[in-house]
XYZ file of C-alpha atoms in Angstrom:
378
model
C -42.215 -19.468 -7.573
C -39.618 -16.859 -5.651
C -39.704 -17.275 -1.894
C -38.686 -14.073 -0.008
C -38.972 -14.396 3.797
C -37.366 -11.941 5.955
C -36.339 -12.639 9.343
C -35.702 -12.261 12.863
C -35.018 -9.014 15.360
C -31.890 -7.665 15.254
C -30.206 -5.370 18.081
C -27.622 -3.338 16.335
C -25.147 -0.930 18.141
C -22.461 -0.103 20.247
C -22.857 -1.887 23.390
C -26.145 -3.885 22.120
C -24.766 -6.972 24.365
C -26.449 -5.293 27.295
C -29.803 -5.525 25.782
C -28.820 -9.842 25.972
C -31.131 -10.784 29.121
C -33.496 -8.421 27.720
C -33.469 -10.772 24.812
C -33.924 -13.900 26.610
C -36.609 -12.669 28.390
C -38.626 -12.049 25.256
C -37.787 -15.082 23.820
C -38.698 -17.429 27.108
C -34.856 -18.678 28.030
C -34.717 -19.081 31.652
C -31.889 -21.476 31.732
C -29.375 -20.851 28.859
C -26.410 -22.957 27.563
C -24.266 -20.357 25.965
C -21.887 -22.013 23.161
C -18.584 -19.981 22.081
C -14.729 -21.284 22.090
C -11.648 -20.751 24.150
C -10.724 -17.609 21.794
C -13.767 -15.777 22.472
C -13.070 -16.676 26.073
C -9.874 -15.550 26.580
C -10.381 -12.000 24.874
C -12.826 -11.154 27.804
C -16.141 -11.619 25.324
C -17.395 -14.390 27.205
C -17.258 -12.589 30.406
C -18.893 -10.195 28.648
C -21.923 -11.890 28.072
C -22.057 -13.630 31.746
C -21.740 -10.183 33.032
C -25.661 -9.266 31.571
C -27.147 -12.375 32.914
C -26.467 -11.595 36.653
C -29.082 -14.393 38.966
C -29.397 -16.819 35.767
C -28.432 -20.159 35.801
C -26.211 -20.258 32.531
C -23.820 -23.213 31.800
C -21.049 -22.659 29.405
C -19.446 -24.674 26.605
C -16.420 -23.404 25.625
C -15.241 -26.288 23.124
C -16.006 -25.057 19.854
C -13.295 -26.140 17.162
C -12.881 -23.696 14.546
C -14.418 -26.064 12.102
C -17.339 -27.600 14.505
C -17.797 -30.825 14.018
C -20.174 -33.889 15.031
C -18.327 -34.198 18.192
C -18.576 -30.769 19.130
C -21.999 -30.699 18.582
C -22.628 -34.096 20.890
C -20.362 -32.835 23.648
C -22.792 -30.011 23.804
C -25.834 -31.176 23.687
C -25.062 -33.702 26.494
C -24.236 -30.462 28.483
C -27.287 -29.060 27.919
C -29.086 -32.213 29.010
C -27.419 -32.896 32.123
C -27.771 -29.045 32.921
C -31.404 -28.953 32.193
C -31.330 -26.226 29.880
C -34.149 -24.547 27.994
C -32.253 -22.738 25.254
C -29.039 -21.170 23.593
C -26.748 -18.328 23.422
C -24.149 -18.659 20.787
C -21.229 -15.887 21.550
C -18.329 -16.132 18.872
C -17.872 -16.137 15.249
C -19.638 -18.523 12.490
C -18.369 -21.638 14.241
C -19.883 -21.272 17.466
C -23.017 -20.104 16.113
C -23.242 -23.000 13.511
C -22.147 -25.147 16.406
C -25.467 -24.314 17.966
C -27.749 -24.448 15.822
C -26.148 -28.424 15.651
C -26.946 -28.105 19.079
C -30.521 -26.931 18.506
C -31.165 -29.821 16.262
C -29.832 -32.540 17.891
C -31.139 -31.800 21.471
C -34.446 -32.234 20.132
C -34.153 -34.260 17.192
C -33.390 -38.344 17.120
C -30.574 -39.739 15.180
C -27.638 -38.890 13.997
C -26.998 -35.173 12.323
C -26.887 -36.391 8.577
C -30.681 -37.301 8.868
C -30.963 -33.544 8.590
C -27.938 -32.284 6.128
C -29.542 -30.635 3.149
C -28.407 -33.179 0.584
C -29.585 -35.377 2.299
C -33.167 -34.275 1.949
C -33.088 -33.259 6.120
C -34.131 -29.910 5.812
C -37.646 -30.879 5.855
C -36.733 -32.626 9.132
C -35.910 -30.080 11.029
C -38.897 -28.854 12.912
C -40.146 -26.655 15.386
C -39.155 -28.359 18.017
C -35.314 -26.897 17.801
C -34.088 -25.111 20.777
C -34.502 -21.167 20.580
C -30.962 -19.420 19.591
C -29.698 -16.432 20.188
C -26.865 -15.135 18.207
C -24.206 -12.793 19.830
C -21.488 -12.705 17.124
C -17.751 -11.503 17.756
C -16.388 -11.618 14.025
C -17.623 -9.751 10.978
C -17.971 -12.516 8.670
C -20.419 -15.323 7.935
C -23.665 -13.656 9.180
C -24.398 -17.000 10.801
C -26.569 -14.349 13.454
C -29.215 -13.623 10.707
C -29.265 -17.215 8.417
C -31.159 -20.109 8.561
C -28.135 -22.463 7.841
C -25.314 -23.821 9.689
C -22.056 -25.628 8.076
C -20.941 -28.735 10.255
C -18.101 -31.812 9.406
C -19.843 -35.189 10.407
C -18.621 -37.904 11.829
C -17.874 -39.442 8.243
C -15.470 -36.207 7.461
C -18.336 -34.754 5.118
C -18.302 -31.058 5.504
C -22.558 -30.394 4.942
C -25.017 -27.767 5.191
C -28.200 -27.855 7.218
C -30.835 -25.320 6.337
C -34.343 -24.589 7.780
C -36.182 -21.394 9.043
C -36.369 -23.048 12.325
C -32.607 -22.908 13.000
C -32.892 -19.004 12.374
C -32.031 -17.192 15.677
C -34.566 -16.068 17.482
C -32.821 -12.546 18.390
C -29.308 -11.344 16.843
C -27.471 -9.203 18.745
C -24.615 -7.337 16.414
C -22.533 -5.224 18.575
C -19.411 -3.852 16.796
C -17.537 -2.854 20.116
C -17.196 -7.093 20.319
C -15.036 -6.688 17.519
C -12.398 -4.042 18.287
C -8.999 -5.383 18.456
C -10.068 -8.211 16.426
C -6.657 -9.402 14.618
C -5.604 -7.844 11.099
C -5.664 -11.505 9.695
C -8.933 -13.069 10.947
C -10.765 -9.487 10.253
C -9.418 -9.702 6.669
C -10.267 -13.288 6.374
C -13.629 -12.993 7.913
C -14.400 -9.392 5.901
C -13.445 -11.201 2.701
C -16.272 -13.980 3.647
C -18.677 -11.125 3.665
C -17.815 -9.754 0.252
C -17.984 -13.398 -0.896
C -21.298 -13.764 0.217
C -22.661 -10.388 -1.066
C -21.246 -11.061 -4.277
C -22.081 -14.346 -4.481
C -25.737 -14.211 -3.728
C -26.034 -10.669 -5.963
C -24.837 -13.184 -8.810
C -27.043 -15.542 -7.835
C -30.172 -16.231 -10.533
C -32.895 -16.285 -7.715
C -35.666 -13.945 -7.759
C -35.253 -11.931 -4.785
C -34.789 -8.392 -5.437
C -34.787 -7.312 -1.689
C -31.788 -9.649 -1.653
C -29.661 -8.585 -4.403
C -30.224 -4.686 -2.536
C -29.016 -5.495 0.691
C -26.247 -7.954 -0.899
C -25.217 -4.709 -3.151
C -25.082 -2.180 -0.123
C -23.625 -4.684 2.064
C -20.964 -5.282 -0.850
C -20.190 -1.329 -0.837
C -19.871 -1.244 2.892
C -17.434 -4.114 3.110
C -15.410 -3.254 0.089
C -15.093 0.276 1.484
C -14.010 -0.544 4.563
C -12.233 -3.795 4.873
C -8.947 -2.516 4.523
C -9.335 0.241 7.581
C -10.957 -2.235 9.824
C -7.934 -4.396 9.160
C -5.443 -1.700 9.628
C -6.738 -0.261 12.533
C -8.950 -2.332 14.684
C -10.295 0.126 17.036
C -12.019 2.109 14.103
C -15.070 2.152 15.165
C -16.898 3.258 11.716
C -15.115 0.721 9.362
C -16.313 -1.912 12.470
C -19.730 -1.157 12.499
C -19.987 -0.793 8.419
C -18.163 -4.322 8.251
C -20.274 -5.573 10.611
C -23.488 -4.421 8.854
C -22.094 -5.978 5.702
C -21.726 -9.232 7.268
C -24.995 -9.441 8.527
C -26.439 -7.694 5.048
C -24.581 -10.724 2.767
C -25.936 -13.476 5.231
C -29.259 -11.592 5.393
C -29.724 -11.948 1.443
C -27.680 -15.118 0.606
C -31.449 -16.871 1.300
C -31.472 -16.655 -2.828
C -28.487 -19.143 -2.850
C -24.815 -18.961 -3.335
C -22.356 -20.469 -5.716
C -19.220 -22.243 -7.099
C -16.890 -20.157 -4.835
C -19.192 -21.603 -1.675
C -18.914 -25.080 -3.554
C -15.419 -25.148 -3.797
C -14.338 -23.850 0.181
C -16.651 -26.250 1.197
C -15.798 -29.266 0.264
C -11.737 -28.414 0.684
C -12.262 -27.187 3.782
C -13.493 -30.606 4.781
C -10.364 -32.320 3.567
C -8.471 -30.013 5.409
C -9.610 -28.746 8.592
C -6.617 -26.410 9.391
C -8.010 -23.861 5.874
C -10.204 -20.906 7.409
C -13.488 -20.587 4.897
C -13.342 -16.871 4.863
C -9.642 -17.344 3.380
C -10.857 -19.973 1.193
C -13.836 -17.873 -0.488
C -11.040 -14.848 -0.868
C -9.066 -17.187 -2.936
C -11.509 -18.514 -4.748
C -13.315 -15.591 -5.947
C -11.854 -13.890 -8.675
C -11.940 -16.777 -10.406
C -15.289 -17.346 -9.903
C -16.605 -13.956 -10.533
C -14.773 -14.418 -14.516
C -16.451 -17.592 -14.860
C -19.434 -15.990 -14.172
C -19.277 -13.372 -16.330
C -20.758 -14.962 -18.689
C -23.664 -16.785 -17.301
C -26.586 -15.206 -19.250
C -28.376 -14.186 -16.353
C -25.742 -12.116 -14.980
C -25.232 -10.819 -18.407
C -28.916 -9.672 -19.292
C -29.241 -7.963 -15.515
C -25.623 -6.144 -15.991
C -25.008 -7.766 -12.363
C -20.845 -7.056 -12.648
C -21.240 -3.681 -13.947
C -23.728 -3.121 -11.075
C -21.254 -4.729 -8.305
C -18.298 -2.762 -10.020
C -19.791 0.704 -9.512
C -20.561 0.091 -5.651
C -16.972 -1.236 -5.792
C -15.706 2.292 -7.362
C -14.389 0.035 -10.053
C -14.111 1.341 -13.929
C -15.596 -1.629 -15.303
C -16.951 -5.573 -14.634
C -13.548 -6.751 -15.994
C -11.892 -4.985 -13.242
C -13.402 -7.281 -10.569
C -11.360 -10.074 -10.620
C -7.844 -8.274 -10.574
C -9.274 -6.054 -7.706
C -10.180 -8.874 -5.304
C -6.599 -10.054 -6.166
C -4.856 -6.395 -5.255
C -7.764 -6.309 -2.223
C -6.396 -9.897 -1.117
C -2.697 -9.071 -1.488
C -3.319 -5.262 0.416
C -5.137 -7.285 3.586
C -1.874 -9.701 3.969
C -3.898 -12.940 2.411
C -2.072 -15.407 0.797
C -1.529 -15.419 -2.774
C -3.802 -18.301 -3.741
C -4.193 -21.977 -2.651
C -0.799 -23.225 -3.382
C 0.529 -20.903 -0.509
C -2.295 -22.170 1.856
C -0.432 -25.541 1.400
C -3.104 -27.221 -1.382
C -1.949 -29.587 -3.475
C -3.179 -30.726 -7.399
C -3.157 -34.369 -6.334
C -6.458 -32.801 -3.980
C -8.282 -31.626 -7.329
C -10.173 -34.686 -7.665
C -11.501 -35.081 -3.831
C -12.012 -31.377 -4.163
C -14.266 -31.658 -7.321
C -16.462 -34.118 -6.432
C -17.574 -32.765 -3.519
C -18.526 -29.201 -5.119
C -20.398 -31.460 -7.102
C -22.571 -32.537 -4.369
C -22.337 -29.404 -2.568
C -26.030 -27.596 -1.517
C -24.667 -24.457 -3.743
C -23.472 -26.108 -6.570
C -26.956 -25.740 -8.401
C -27.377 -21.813 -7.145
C -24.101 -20.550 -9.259
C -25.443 -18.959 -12.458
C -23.477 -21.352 -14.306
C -23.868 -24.843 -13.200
C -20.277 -25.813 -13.293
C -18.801 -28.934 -14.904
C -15.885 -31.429 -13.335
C -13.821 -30.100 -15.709
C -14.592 -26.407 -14.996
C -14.231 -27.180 -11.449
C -10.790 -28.219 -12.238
C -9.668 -25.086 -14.308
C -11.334 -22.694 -11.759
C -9.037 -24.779 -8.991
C -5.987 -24.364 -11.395
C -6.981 -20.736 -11.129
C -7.258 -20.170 -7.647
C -3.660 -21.675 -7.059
């Protein structure tokens, strides 16, 4: 049976971050701990934010690692006991949103934060008692605003996924104009994570056909204009459009991901200093040949389908394209350059294995295939 559930209010515009107390209001925060990290604070954002929510007792954690972790999550959540709070505003990119919906779990939840990791059987866990979210994000990237999952490293150094409908954000709030001036490299890297995950979850073998057409338009608005929002970052059309695609590829990736989301995962656990976005970019061209011929994707023509949003001849353009598209945004050149080593392979491997979208790829990968598509990416 195909579940399709679609999803919370979004605010989407220029200037949308005025509409934030508006927001609470609806949702019933009176007493708000807004998450978000020292980047987001120093670029003004923050202030931003506090500037909307004039008279309202708001306490601030600023921590956020750009991997959160267990720690970050615990720091926080004692804050927003000792503070009394009543809910959250997450103001940043993917990590401080996925830092609060840790937040949201463990503030109401008992035990420690693997109780509720996906593969660990926690999803079921999570209830309805997690603290209301809302999402204010500052990148274009992960979509974290509009998903019901959050990516955490635990205490034990396991990089895991948590997934339930009631971690969704109550209220998004996507306003581009947070995003001008973003830097060339973390827009590329972040605008590459959105054309992973709208490629990804249009490969994908789920039944969801709202998904795979807002993953497709989402992929033609971030293809289209990655490279100007990257070269210019007070273009306030390829801003928006990447920030739509972001939101688009997180709001359809509910039919699953894949092997490149396998693989960035569990590396990006072994080494915390690799930025996922970068990761996926790396990873995907590989990815998208292995794919190519998974019988699913073959029967629905998915890669001729991607290729002509892409304004690509064919499907066996893809690969090479993301390759020119990586090398055109200033990425590095593949994994080797990003300081990975083949003596990593095997920690790599096995934890793709394990990984919550190893089973969504249309091919279920092998160790061995894991291996060649690492050799690959390198």
């Amino acid at each position: 049976m195909a579940l399709i559930y679609y999803l919370t209010q979004i605010q989407f515009e220029f200037g949308a971050i005025k509409l934030l107390r508006q927001e609470c209001d609806r949702v019933g925060i009176l007493r708000p701990l807004i998450v978000t990290d020292q980047g987001v604070k120093a670029a003004g954002i923050l202030q931003k934010a506090l500037d909307v929510l004039p008279g309202m007792p708001v306490a601030v954690f600023d921590r956020t690692p750009s991997n959160p972790t267990e720690a970050a999550v615990r720091a926080a959540t004692e804050l927003f006991h000792s503070k009394s709070c009543d809910g959250l505003i997450a103001v940043g990119g993917g990590s401080a949103i996925d830092c609060a919906k840790g937040v949201a779990i463990a503030a109401r939840h008992e035990g420690p934060l693997k109780n509720y990791a996906t593969i660990e059987g926690g999803s079921t866990r999570i209830s309805d008692r997690a603290v209301s979210l809302i999402a204010v994000p500052t990148t274009s990237g992960t979509g974290s605003e509009v998903a019901r999952g959050a990516i955490l490293i635990l205490d034990d150094h396991r990089k895991l996924g948590f997934h339930s409908w009631h971690l969704l954000p109550k209220a998004a709030i996507c306003d581009p104009e947070l995003t001008l001036g973003l830097p060339a490299r973390l827009t590329a890297a972040t605008g590459m994570d959105a054309v992973a995950h709208c490629m990804e979850t249009f490969m994908a073998p789920a039944f969801n056909p709202p998904a795979d057409g807002i993953g497709l338009d989402g992929l033609e608005r971030a293809w289209h204009f990655i490279e100007r929002a990257t070269r210019d970052g007070d273009d306030r059309e390829a801003r928006f459009n990447l920030m739509s695609a972001s939101m688009q590829g997180a709001m359809a990736f509910q039919k699953g991901l894949g092997c490149v989301h396998s693989l960035s995962h569990s590396l990006g656990g072994i080494d915390l200093r690799l930025h996922h976005g970068t990761l996926n970019a790396m990873f995907l061209p590989a990815v998208v040949a292995f794919n190519s011929q998974a019988e699913s994707v073959q029967k629905e023509r998915r890669l001729e389908r991607m290729a002509r949003v892409m304004g690509l001849k064919s499907a066996g353009d893809i690969p090479a394209a993301i390759t020119d598209m990586n090398a055109r945004l200033g990425l590095p050149t593949g994994l080797a350059a990003m300081g990975v080593h083949a003596a990593q392979f095997e920690q790599i491997v096995t934890g793709a294995l394990v990984d919550h979208c190893h089973k969504t790829n249309p091919r279920i990968a092998t160790a061995d295939e894991y291996r060649a598509l690492l050799d690959r990416a390198m």
